[in-house]
Structure formats: structure tokens, C-alpha cells
Tab-separated table of C-alpha atoms in Angstrom:
chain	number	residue	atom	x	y	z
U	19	UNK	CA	3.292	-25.574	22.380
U	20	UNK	CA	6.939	-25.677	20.880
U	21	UNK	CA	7.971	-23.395	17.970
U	22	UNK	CA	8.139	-27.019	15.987
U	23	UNK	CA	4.545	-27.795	16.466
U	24	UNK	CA	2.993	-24.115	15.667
U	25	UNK	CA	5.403	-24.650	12.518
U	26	UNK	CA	3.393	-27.623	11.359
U	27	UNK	CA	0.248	-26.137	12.280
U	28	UNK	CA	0.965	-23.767	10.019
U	29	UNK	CA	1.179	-20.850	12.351
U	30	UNK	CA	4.491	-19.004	12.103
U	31	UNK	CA	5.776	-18.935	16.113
U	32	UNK	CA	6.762	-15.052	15.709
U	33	UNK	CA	2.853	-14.598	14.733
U	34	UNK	CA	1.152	-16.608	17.298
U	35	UNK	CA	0.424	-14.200	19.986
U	36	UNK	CA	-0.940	-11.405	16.970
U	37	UNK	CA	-3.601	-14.215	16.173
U	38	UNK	CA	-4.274	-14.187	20.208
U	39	UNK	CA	-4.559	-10.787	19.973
U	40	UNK	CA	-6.644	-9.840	17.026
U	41	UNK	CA	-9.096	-12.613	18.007
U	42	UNK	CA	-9.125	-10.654	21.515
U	43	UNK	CA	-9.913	-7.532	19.956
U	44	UNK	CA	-12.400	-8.364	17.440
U	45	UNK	CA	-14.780	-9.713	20.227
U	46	UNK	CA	-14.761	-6.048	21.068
U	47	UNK	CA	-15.894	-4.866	18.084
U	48	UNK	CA	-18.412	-7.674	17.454
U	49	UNK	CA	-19.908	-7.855	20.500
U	50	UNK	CA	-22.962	-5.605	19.626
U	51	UNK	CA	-23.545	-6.641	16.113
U	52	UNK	CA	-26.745	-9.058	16.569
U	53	UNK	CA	-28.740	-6.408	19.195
U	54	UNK	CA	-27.604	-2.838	18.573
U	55	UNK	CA	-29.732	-1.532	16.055
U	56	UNK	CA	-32.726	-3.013	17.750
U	57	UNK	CA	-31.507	-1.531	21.215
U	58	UNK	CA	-31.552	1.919	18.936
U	59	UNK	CA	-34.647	2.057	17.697
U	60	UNK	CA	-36.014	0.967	21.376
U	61	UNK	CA	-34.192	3.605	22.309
U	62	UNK	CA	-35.781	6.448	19.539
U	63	UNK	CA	-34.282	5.796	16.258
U	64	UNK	CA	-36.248	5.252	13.463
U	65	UNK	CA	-35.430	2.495	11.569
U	66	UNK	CA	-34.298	4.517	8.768
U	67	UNK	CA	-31.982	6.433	11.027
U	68	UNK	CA	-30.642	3.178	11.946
U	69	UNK	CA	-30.174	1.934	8.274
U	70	UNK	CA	-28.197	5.168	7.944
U	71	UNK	CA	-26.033	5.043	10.950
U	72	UNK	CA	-24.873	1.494	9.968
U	73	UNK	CA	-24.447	2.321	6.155
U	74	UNK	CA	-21.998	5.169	6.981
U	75	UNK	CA	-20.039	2.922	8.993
U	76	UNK	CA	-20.368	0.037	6.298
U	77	UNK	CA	-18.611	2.838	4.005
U	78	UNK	CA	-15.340	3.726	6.826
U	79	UNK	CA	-15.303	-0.024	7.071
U	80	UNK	CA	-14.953	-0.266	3.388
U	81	UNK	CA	-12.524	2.715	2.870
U	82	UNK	CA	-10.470	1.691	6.047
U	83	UNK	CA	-10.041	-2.022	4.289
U	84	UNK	CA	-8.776	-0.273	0.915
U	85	UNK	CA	-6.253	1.977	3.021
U	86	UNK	CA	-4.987	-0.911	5.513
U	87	UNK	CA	-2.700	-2.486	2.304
U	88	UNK	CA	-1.128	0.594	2.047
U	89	UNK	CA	-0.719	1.774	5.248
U	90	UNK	CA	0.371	-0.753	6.692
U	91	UNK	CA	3.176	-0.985	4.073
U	92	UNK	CA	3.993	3.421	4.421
U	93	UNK	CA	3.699	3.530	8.490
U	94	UNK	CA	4.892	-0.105	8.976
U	95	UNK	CA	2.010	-2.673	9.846
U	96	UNK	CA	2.487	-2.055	14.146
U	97	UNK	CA	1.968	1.918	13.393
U	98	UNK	CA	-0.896	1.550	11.432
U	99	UNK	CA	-2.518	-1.524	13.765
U	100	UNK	CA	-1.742	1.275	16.850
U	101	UNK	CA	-3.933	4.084	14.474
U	102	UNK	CA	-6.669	1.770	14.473
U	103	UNK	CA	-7.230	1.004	17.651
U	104	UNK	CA	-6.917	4.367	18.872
U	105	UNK	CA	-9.334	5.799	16.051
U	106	UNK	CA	-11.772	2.840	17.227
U	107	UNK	CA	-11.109	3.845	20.941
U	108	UNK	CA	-12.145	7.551	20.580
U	109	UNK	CA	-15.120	6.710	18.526
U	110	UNK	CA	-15.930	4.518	21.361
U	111	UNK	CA	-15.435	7.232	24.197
U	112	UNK	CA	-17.383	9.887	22.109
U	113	UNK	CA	-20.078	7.357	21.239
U	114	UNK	CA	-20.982	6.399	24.074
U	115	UNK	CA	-20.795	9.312	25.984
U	116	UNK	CA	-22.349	11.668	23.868
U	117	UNK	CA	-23.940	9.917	21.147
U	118	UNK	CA	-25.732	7.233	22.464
U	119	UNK	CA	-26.941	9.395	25.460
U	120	UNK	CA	-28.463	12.176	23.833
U	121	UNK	CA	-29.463	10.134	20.283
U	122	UNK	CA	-28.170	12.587	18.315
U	123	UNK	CA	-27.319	11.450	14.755
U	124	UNK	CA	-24.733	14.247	14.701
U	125	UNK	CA	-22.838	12.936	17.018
U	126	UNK	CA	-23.889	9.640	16.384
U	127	UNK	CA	-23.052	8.936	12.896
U	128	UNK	CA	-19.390	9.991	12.882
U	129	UNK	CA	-18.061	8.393	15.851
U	130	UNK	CA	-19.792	5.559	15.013
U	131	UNK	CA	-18.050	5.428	11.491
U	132	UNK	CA	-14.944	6.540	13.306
U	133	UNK	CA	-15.153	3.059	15.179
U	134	UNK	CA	-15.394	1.749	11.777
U	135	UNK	CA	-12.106	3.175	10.547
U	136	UNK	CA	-10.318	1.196	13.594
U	137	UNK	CA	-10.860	-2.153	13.410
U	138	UNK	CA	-9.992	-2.480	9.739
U	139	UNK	CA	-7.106	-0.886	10.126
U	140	UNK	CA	-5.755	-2.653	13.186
U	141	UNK	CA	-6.526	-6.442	11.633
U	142	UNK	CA	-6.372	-6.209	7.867
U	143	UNK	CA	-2.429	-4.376	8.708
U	144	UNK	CA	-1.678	-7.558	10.656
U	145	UNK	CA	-2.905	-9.466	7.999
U	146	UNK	CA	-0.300	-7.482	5.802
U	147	UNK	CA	1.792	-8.365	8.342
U	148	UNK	CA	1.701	-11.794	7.957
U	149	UNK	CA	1.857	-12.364	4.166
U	150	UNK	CA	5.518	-10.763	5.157
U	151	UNK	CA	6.372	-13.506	7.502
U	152	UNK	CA	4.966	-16.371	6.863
U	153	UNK	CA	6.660	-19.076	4.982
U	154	UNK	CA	5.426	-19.097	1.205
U	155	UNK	CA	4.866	-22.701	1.329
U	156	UNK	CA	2.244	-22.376	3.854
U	157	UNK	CA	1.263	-19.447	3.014
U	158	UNK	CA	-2.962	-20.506	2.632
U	159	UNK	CA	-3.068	-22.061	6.313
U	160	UNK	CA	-1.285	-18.864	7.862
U	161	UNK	CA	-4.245	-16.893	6.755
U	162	UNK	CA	-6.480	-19.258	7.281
U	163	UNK	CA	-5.463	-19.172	11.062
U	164	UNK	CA	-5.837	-14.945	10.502
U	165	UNK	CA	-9.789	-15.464	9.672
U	166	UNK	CA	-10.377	-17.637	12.359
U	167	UNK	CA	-9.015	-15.503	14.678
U	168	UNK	CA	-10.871	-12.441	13.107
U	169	UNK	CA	-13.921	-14.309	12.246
U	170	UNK	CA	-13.993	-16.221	15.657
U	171	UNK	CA	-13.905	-13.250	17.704
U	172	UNK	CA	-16.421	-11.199	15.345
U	173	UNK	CA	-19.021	-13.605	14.354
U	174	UNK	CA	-18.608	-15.846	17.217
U	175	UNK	CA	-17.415	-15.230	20.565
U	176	UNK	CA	-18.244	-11.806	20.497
U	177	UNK	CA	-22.418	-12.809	20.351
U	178	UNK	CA	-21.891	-15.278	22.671
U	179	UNK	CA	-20.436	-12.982	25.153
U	180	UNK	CA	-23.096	-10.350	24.570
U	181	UNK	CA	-25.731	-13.209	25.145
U	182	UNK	CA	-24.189	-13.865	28.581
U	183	UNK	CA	-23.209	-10.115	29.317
U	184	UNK	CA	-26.083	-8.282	28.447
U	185	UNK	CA	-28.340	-9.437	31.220
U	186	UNK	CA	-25.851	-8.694	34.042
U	187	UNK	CA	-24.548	-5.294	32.828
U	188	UNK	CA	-27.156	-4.125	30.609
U	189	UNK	CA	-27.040	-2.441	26.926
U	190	UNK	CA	-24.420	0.427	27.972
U	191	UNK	CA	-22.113	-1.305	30.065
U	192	UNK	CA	-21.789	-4.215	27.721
U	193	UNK	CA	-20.767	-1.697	24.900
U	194	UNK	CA	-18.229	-0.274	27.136
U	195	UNK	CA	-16.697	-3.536	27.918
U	196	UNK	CA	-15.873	-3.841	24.223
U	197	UNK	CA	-12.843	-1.027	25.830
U	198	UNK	CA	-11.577	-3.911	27.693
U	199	UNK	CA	-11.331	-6.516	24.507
U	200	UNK	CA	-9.761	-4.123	22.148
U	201	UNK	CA	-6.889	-2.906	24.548
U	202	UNK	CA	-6.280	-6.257	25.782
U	203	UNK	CA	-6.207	-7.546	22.316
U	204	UNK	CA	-3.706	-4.946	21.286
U	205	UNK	CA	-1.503	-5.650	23.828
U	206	UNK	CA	-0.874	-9.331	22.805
U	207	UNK	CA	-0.939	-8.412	19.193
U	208	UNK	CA	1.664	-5.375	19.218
U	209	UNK	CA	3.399	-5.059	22.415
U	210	UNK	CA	4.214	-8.620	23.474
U	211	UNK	CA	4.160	-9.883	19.665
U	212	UNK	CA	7.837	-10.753	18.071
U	213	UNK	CA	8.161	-8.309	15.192
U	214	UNK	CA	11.247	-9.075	12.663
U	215	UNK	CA	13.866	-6.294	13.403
U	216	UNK	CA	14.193	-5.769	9.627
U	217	UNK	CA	10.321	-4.518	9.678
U	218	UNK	CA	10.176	-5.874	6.199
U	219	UNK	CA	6.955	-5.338	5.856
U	220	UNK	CA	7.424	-1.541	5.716
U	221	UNK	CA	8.325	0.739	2.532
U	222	UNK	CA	11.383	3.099	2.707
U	223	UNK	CA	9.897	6.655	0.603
U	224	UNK	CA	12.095	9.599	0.041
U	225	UNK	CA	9.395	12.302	0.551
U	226	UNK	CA	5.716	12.486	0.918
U	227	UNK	CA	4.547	13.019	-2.257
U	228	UNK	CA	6.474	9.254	-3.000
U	229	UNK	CA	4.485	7.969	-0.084
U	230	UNK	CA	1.089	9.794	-1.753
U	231	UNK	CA	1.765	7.940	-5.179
U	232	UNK	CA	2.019	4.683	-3.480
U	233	UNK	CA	-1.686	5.166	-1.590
U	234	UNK	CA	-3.066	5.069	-5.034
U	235	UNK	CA	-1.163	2.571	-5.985
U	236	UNK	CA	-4.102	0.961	-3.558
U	237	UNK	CA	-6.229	1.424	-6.476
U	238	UNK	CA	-4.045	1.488	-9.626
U	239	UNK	CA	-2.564	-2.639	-9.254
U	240	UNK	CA	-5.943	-3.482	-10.036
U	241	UNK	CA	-5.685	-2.269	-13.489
U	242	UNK	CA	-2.281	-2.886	-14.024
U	243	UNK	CA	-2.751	-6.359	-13.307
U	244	UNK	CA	-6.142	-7.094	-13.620
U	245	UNK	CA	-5.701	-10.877	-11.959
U	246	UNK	CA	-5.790	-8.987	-9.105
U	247	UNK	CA	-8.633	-6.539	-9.705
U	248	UNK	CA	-10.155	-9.881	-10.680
U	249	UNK	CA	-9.465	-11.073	-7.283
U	250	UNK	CA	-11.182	-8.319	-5.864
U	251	UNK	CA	-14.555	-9.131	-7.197
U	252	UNK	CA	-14.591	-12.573	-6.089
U	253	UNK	CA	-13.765	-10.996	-2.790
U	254	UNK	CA	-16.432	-8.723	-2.760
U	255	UNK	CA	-18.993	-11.577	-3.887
U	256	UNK	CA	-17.035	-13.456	-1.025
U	257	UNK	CA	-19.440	-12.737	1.698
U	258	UNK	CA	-22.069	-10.242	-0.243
U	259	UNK	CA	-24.668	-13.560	0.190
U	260	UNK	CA	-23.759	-13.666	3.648
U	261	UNK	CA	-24.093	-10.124	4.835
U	262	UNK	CA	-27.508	-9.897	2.669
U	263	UNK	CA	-28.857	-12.768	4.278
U	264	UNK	CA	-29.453	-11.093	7.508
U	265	UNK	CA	-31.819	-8.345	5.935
U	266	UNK	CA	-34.332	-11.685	4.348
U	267	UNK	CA	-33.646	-14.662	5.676
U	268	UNK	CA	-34.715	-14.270	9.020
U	269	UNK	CA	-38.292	-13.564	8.235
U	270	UNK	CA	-38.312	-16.173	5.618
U	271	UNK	CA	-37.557	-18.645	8.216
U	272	UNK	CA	-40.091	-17.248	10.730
U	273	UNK	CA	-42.697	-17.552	7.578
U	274	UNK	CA	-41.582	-21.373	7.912
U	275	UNK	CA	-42.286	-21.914	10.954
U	276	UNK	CA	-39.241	-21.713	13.040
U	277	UNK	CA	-38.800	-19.396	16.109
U	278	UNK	CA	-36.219	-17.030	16.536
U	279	UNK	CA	-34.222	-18.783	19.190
U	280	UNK	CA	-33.996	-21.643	16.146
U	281	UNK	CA	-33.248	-19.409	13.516
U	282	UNK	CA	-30.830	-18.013	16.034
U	283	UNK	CA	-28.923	-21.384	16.422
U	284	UNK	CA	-29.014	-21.956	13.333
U	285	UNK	CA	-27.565	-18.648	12.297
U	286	UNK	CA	-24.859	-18.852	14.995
U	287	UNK	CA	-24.085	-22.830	13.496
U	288	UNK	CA	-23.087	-21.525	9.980
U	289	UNK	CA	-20.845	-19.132	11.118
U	290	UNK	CA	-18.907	-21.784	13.730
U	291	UNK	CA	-18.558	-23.668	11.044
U	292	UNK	CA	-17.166	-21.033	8.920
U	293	UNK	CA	-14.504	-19.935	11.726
U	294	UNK	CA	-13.471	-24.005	11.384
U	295	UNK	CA	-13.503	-24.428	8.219
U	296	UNK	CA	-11.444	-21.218	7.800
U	297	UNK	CA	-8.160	-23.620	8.538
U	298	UNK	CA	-9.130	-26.377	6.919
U	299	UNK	CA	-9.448	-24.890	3.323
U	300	UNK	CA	-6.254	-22.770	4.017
U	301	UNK	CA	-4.662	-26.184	4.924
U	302	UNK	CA	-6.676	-27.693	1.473
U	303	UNK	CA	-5.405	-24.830	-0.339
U	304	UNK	CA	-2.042	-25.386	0.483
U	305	UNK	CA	-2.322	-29.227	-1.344
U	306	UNK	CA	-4.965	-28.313	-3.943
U	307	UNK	CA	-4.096	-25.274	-4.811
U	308	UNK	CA	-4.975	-21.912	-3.746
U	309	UNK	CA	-7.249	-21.221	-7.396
U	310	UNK	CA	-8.554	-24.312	-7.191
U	311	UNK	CA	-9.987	-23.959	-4.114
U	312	UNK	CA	-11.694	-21.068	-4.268
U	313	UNK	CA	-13.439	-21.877	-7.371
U	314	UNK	CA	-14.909	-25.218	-6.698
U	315	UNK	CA	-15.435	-25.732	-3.086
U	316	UNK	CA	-15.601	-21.840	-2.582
U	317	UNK	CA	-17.772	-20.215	-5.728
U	318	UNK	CA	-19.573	-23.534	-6.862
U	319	UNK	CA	-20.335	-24.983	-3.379
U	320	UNK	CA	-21.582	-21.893	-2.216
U	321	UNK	CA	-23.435	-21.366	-4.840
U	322	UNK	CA	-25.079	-24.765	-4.262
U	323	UNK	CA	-25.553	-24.374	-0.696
U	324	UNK	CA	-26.905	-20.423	-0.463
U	325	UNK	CA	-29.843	-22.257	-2.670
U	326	UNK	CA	-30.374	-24.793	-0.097
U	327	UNK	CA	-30.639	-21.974	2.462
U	328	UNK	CA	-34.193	-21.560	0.794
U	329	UNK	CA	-35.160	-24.738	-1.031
U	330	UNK	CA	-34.416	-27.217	2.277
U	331	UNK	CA	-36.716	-25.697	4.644
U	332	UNK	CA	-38.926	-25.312	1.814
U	333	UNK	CA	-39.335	-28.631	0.691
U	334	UNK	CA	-38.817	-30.326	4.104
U	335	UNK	CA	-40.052	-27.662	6.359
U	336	UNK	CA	-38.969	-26.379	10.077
U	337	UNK	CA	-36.849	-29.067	10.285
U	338	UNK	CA	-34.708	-27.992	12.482
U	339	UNK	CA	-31.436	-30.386	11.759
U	340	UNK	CA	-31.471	-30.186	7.961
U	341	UNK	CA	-31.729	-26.730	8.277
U	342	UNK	CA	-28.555	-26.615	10.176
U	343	UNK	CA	-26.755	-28.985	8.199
U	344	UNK	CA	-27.768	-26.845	5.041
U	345	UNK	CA	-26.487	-23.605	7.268
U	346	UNK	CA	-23.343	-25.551	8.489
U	347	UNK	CA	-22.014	-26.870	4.847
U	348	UNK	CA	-22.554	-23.025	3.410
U	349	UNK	CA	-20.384	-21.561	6.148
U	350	UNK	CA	-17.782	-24.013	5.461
U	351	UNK	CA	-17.875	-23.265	1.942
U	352	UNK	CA	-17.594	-19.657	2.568
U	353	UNK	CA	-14.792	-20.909	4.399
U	354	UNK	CA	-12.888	-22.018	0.776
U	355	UNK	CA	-12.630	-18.197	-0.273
U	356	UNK	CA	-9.776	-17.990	2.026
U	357	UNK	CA	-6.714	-18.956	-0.281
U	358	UNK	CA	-7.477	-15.294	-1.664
U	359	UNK	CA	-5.747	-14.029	0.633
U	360	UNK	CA	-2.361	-16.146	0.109
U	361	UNK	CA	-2.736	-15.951	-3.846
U	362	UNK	CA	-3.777	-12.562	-4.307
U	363	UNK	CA	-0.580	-10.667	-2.762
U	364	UNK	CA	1.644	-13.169	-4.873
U	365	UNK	CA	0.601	-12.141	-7.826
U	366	UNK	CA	2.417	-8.779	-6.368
U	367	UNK	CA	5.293	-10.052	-4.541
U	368	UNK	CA	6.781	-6.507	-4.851
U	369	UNK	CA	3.466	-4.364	-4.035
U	370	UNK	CA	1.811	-7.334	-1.665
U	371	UNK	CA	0.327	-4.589	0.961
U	372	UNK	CA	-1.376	-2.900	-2.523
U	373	UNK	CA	-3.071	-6.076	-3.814
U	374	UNK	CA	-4.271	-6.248	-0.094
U	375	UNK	CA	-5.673	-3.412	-0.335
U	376	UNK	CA	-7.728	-4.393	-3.381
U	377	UNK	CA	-8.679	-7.289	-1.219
U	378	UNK	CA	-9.732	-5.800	1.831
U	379	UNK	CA	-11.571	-3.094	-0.515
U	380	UNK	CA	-13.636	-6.148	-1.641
U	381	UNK	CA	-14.200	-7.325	1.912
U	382	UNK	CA	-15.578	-4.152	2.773
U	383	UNK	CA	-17.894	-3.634	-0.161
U	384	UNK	CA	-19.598	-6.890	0.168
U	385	UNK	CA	-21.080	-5.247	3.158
U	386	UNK	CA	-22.380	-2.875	1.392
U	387	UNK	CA	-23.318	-5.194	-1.956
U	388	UNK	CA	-25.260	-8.108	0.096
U	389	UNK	CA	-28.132	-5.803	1.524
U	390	UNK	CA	-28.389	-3.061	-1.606
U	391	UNK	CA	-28.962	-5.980	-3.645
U	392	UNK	CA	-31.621	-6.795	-1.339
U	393	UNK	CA	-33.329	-3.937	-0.690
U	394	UNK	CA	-33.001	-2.798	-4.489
U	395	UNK	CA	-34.820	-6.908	-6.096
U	396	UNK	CA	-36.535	-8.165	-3.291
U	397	UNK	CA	-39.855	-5.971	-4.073
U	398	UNK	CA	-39.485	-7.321	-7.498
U	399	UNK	CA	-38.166	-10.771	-7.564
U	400	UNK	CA	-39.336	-11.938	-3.663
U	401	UNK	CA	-37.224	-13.932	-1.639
U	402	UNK	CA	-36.761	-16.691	-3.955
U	403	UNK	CA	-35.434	-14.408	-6.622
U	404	UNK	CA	-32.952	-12.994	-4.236
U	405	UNK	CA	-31.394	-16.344	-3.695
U	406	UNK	CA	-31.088	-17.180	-7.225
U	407	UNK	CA	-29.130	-13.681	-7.706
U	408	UNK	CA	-26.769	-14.399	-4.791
U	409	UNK	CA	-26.061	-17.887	-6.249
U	410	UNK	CA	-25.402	-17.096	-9.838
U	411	UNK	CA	-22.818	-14.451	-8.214
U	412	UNK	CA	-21.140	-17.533	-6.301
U	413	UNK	CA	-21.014	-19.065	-10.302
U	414	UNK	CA	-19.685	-15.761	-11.706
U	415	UNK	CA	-16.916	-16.028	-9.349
U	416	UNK	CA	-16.295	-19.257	-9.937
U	417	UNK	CA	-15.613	-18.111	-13.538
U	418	UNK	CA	-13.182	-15.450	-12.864
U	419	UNK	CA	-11.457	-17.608	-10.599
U	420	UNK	CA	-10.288	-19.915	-13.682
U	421	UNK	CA	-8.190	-16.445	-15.155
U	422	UNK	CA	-6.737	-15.447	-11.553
U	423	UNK	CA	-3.589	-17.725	-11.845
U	424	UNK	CA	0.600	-17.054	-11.162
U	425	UNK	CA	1.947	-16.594	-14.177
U	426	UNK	CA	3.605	-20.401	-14.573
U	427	UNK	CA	0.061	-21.318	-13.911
U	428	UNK	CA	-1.748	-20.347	-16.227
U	429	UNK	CA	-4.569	-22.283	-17.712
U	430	UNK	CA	-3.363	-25.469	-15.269
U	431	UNK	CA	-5.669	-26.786	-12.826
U	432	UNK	CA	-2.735	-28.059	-10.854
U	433	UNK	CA	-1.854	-27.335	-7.001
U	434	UNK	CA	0.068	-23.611	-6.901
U	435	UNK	CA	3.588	-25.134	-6.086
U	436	UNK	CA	6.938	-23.261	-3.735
U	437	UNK	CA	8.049	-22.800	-7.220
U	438	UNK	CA	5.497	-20.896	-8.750
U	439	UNK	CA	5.170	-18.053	-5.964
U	440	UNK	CA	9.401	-17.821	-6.442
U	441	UNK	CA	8.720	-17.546	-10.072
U	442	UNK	CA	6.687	-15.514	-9.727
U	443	UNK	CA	8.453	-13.456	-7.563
């Protein structure tokens, strides 16, 4: 492909081999997501030692995501992508060699987290990265073409290649191979990757204490301009259905009378879908508008479509293809949150690495969110209750949505223009 046709894809040609590389590298860190905690508690763990392995690396996932903004915008995003993958690397060695070996939640539970603090780091600061150098104007497809490369590699082609892997090299193996992923990944992403000489993307700060301030600036934009505080919520509500999903549905559907190879399919269908749909409502965004977007196809349809996830297979059944159609059209619409990440660092043309960060902070709560709200209703309100909860939070962020606007926007229901983001600006 010519630097003319990436252009009107949408990808800027100085970016292309980063989205090579962080897809590369996320297989390595998703690989084990859909067997390891079963493969643990096979292997001794409880499964309350398990639930508290993977919530203290939910939290370094969450506090990584905050920092990456920031970071990436003190060290320079290639510094801080390099500190992630070597934090995720020695979690890995350490992990694996003595944690996994001896089950000790000791050593278990920080490397593990220490893993966690990597990956963030390395593809949220590209991410940063490319709000930098991307043209404005096509700003909503460049990150859409970021989460399908992160959400293709995580969700995606990392399970598949763990499906094929794990019966030829086994539980331990497999995990190491993740190694092989992550550094080939960072190689296309930072060493062979065309980086602007200006490094515009970094902050110039006369002493430390300067570069202190700015971390908590991380924290502060959200309440000096609450659009973007806002726009953290509807982040975090983002994926909170989707990530709490896992800890119900599954059973629900087994109650049905589907087996777990369907539920399975099914499963991997919504997010393939979602890792499609990424571009497409970057590319809608672009023409519609970014707010737009997100409020109607993202917060209303999902809110629509999460409720099908209960009430299809309940009205119709184990049917297997309406099932999958409901599972398909919810992962697209998860798909329509993506403009966030275009709108929400141009409210903060100035400070875009600190909106970011309230960004990313929401990305990483929502793992958290999703299953607490589950495990804290579902004794209560069933699994029918749960569902209604996670769709009137798809509505609530359809409501914020309407006040997260550029300032010559406001109260307009019109496509963000070039314009606006240099007015804004």
C-alpha cells in the first residue's frame, strides 16, 4: 500500500507499522485471558485466590491507564511504550518462573499485577501518540484503526491462538510464548516505526517537581473541565456491561440450553464484530460527528442490545443464530464508543495526553465496575435485574454525552467540523 491509500484509509503512513505492532503485542497479553484462571484453580487455587489475583491486576491495569496520558507526554510516548513492555516482560519472567511453579500468591500476585502495569502503558502511550499525529480531520478513524489493532489482538487473535497453541505446547509453554508476541510487537511499533523528529508529543519541564505537578494534572482536567471528567464516565460505562458479562452470562446461557462450545462462538462473534466495527464508527464519527455517535448508536444501541443479550434467548430459546445476531449487533455498538477517544483530547488541545489519561482511567475501571456490580446485585436482583442495571447505565451515558461538546458546539447536534477542533484549539 502507497502512503496515498493508508491516507484515505484513514491511517496516518508514519503510524502504520505502530498499529502492526501493538496488535502484535496485545496477542501476547491476551492470549491467556479465556483459560487461565481455570488452569489456576486446576492447578490449587481457590477460586477466591483467583478472584484476588485478577482484581489486583484489574487495579495496575487501571492505575497504569490513568498514568499512560501523562507519561507518555513527561518521558515522550516511545520511552514510556519501552517502560511497559519491559515492566510486562519481568512480570512475565518472575511469573512464570517462580510464581506459577510454586503457587505462591506472594509471588504470584505482584508479578502478575506487574504484567498489568505493562501493557497499558505500552498501548494507551501510542495511543497518545497518535492523537499527536494524526490529521484532525480524521482524527475518529485513526483511533478507530488503534482499537482494532488493540482489541483484535486482545479479544481476538490472541484466544484463537491459545485455542490452537494450547494443545501442542501445553498451559506453560503457551504463556511463555506470549515473550515472543510482545517483543516482536515492540519492535514494529518503536524501533522500525517513523517517529516525527520534533517528538511533539513530549512536554519540555524545567525540574521535577514541574514534571510532578503535571502527573496530577492526570486527575485535576477532570474538574477543571468537567466535559472531560464527563467523558470519563461514559468511558468507564464503555465496556463495564461487557467485562460483567463474563461473570453471568455464561451460566445463563447454559441454563438455556446452549453448550459451551455455542456460548463460546457466540462470545468470540460479538467481539469480531466489535474489532470491525471499531473502524467503521470511527469512519461514522468522522461524518456524524464524534458526540453524536457515541450517544445514539453507542449509549442507546447498547443499551438496546445488552437487553437482548437476555430477552432473545429467552423468548426464542437456544437458538443459536439469533443469539449471535443479538451478540454481533451489541459488539458493534460497543464499537460506537470509539469517537471518545478523538473528542475527548480536543477538548484539551494543550493537555491532550491528560484528558487521556482520564480516558484510559475509565477504561481501566470498567474492569473493575462490570463484575462488582455483579457480584454486589445479582443475589438480590438475579440475572434479569443485572441486565436492566447495565442497560440503564448505557442510557445514563447517553445523557451525559448530550453536555460533552467543543465549545462552538454546544447544544448542536451537528457533525464536529475541521473548524471546531481549530477553534477549539
Amino acid at each position: 500500500m502507497n502512503q496515498g491509500l493508508l491516507g484515505r484509509m484513514g491511517m496516518d503512513p508514519k503510524m502504520a507499522l505502530g498499529y502492526l505492532g501493538v496488535m502484535i503485542f496485545m496477542i501476547g497479553e491476551g492470549l491467556e485471558l479465556g483459560w487461565l484462571s481455570s488452569y489456576l484453580i486446576d492447578s490449587g487455587l481457590t477460586v477466591q485466590q483467583s478472584a484476588l489475583l485478577f482484581s489486583v491486576y484489574g487495579f495496575a491495569v487501571a492505575i497504569a491507564a490513568w498514568l499512560s496520558g501523562v507519561l507518555a507526554e513527561i518521558l515522550g510516548a516511545r520511552k514510556a511504550m519501552i517502560w511497559g513492555v519491559a515492566m510486562f516482560t519481568a512480570g512475565t519472567l518472575v511469573f512464570l518462573t517462580a510464581g506459577i511453579p510454586t503457587m505462591n500468591l506472594g509471588v504470584m500476585i505482584p508479578t502478575y499485577a506487574l504484567r498489568g502495569l505493562g501493557y497499558p502503558l505500552f498501548a494507551y502511550s501510542f495511543l497518545v501518540w497518535l492523537t499527536y499525529h494524526a490529521p484532525q480531520e480524521r482524527l475518529g478513524t485513526a483511533v478507530g484503526w488503534f482499537w482494532v489493532s488493540f482489541a483484535g489482538g486482545l479479544n481476538v487473535l490472541g484466544a484463537y491462538y491459545s485455542s490452537f497453541a494450547l494443545p501442542y505446547l501445553g498451559e506453560i509453554r503457551t504463556l511463555w510464548s506470549a515473550l515472543i508476541f510482545t517483543l516482536l510487537g515492540t519492535t514494529i511499533a518503536i524501533l522500525l516505526n517513523k517517529e516525527d523528529k520534533n517528538n511533539k508529543n513530549k512536554k519540555r519541564f524545567e525540574t521535577k517537581a514541574d514534571a510532578v505537578k503535571y502527573i496530577a494534572k492526570g486527575i485535576t482536567i477532570a474538574f477543571e473541565k468537567p466535559k472531560i471528567g464527563l467523558g470519563g464516565i461514559v468511558r468507564t460505562i464503555n465496556t463495564a456491561g461487557a467485562y460483567g458479562l463474563v461473570v453471568f452470562l455464561p451460566s445463563y446461557m447454559m441454563e438455556i440450553g446452549f453448550t459451551r462450545t455455542e456460548w463460546l462462538q457466540i462470545y468470540g462473534a460479538l467481539w469480531t464484530s466489535n474489532v470491525i466495527f471499531n473502524l467503521i464508527f470511527g469512519i461514522v464519527g468522522d461524518k456524524l460527528g464524534w458526540r453524536n455517535t457515541v450517544m445514539w448508536f453507542g449509549g442507546i444501541g447498547c443499551a438496546a442490545t445488552f437487553a437482548g443479550l437476555y430477552y432473545v434467548p429467552h423468548f426464542m430459546g437456544a437458538n443459536y443464530w439469533a443469539t449471535t445476531a443479538i451478540a454481533i449487533t451489541f459488539g458493534a455498538c460497543l464499537a460506537a464508543y470509539v469517537p471518545l477517544s478523538a473528542l475527548i483530547p480536543s477538548l484539551a488541545p494543550e493537555n491532550r495526553g491528560a484528558a487521556m489519561s482520564i480516558l484510559n482511567l475509565g477504561a481501566g475501571l470498567s474492569t473493575f465496575i462490570g463484575p462488582v456490580i455483579v457480584g454486589a446485585f445479582i443475589g438480590t436482583v438475579g440475572t434479569v435485574g443485572i441486565i436492566w442495571i447495565f442497560t440503564g447505565l448505557h442510557v445514563v451515558s447517553a445523557i451525559l454525552m448530550k453536555f460533552v461538546t467543543l465549545p462552538k458546539n454546544e447544544g448542536q447536534d451537528q457533525p464536529v467540523e475541521l473548524s471546531d477542533i481549530k477553534a477549539a484549539q
